[in-house]
Short mmCIF file of C-alpha atoms in Angstrom, two decimals:
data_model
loop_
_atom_site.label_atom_id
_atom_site.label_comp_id
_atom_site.label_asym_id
_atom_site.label_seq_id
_atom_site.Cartn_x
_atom_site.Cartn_y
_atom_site.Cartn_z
CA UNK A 74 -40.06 -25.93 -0.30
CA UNK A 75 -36.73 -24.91 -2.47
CA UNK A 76 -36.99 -24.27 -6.10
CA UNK A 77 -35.37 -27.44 -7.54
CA UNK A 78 -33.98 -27.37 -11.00
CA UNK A 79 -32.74 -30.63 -13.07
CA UNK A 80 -29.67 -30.87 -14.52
CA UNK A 81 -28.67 -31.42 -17.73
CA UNK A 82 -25.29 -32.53 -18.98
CA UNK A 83 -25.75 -31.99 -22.71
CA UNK A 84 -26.51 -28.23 -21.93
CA UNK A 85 -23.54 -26.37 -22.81
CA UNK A 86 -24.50 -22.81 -22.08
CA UNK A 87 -24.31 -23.58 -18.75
CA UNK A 88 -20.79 -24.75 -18.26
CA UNK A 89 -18.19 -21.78 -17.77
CA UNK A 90 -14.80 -23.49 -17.03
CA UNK A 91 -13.58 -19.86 -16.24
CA UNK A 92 -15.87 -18.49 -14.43
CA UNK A 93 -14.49 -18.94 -11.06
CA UNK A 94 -10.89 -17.33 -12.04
CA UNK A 95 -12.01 -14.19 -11.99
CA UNK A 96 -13.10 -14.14 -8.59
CA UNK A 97 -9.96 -16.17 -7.80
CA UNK A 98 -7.49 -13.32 -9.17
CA UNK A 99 -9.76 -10.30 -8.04
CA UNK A 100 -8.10 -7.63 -6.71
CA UNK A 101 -5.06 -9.47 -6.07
CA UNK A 102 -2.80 -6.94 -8.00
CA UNK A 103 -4.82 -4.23 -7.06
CA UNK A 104 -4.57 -4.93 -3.35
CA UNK A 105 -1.36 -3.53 -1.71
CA UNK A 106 0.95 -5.99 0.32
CA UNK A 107 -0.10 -6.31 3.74
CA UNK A 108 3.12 -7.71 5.44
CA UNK A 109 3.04 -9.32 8.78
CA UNK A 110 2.48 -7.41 11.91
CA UNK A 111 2.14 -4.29 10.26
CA UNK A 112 -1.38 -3.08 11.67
CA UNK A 113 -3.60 -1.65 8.86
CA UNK A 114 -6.11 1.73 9.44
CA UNK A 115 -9.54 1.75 7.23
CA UNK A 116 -11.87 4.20 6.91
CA UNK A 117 -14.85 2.96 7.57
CA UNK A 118 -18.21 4.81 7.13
CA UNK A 119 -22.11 5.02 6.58
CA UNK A 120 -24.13 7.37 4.32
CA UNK A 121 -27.45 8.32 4.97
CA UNK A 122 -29.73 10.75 2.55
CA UNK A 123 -32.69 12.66 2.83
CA UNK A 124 -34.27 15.40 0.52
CA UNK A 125 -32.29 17.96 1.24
CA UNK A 126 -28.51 16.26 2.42
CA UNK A 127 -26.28 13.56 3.02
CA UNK A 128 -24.57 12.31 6.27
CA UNK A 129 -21.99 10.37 6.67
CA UNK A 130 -20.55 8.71 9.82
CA UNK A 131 -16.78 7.89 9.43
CA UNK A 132 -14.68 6.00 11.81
CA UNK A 133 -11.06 7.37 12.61
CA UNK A 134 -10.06 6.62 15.72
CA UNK A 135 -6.53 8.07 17.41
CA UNK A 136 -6.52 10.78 14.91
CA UNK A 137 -6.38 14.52 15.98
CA UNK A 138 -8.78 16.88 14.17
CA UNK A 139 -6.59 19.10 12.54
CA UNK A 140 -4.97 15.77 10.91
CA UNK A 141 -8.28 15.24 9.00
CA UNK A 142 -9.01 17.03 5.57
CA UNK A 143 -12.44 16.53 3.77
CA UNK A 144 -12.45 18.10 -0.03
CA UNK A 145 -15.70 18.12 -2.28
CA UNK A 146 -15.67 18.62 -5.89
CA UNK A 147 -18.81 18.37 -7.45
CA UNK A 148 -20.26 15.02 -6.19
CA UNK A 149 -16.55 13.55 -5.51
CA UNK A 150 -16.01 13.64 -1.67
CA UNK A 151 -12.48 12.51 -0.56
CA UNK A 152 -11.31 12.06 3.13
CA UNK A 153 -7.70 11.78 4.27
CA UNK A 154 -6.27 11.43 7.75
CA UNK A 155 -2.46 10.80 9.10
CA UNK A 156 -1.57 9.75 12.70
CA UNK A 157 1.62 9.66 13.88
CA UNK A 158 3.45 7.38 16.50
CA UNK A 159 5.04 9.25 19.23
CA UNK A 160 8.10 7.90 21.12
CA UNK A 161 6.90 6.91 24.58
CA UNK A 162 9.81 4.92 25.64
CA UNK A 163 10.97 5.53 29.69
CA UNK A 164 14.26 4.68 30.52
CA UNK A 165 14.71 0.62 31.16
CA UNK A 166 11.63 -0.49 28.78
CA UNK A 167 11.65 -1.49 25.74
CA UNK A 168 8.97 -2.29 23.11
CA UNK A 169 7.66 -5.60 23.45
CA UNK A 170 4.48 -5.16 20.68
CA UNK A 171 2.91 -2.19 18.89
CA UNK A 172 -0.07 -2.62 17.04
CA UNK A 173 -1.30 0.95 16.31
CA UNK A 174 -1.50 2.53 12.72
CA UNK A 175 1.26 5.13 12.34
CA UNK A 176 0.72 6.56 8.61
CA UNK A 177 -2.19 8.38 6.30
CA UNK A 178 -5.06 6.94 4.97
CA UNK A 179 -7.75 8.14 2.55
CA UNK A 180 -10.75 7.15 1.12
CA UNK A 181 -13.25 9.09 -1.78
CA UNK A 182 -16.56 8.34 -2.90
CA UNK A 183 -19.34 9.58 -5.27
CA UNK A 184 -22.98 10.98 -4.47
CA UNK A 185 -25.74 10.91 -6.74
CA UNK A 186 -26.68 14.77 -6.18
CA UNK A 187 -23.90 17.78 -6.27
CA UNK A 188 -23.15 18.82 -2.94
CA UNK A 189 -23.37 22.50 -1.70
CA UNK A 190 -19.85 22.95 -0.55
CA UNK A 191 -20.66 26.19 0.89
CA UNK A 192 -23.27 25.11 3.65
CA UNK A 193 -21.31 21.46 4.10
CA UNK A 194 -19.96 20.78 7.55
CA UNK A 195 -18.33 18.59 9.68
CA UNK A 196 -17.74 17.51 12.90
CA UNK A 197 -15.16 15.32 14.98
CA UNK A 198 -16.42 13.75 18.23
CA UNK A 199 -15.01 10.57 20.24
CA UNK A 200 -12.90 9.06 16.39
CA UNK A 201 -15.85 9.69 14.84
CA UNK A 202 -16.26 12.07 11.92
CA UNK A 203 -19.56 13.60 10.99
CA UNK A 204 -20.29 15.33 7.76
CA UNK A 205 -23.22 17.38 6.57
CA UNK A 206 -23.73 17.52 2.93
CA UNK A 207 -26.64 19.36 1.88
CA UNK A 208 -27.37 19.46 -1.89
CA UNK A 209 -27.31 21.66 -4.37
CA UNK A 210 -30.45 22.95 -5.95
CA UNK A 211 -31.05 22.00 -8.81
CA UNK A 212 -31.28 24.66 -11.43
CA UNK A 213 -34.56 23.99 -13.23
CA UNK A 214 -34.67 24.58 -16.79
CA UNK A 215 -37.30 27.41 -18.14
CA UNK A 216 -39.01 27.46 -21.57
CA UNK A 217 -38.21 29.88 -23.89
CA UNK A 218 -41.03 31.35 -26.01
CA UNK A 219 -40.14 31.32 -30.09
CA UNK A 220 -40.77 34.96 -31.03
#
């Protein structure tokens, strides 16, 4: 059965008459205009980890390889990509609708472990991109003997 809890009116810790702006104005200057009928391109991606690496599967479809860069500082790992619309038009047709992204795109994230950018790869097959991230070892501290 549901947890039921009784009300009480008098309580006043309970009553926040603004706690539901915040979620009401969140994000919306941080958010860029999205005007209408201009498509938009995300990055969207998972990240897996085991003991010794990351992976991470990112979407970018229509995007040639050499139009992606992936940079890793530390345990910062950024991802950029720019696609370009190319002029298609045949004599006697015109443009009726175009709904593909023409423009760059980036996204950046943060691991828990430093990443080994030395051994890191990646990988672009069928829009998506797939990146190896195998972690740095850990440099383990050693006692020092007081002489």
């Amino acid at each position: 059965m549901a947890n039921l809890s009784r009300y009480d009116p008098l309580n006043l810790a309970r009553i926040d008459p603004f706690g539901d702006i915040d979620d009401l104005f969140k994000g919306f200057f941080v958010r860029p205009a999205l005007f209408e009928g201009q498509p938009q391109m995300q990055i969207k991606m998972d990240v897996k980890e085991n003991d010794k690496a990351y992976t991470v599967h990112a979407d970018i479809p229509g995007v040639k390889k050499e139009d992606i860069h992936v940079s890793i500082e530390g345990n910062q790992v950024s991802i950029s990509a720019e696609t370009k619309m190319e002029k298609e038009e045949k004599e006697g047709e015109k443009v009726l609708r175009s709904e593909r992204y023409s423009g760059k795109v980036s996204r950046s994230f943060t691991l828990a472990h430093d990443v080994d950018e030395a051994q890191a790869q990646a990988k672009y097959n069928d829009g998506v991109l797939e990146l190896t991230l195998p972690k740095k070892a850990v440099n383990s501290a050693r006692k020092l003997a007081v002489q």
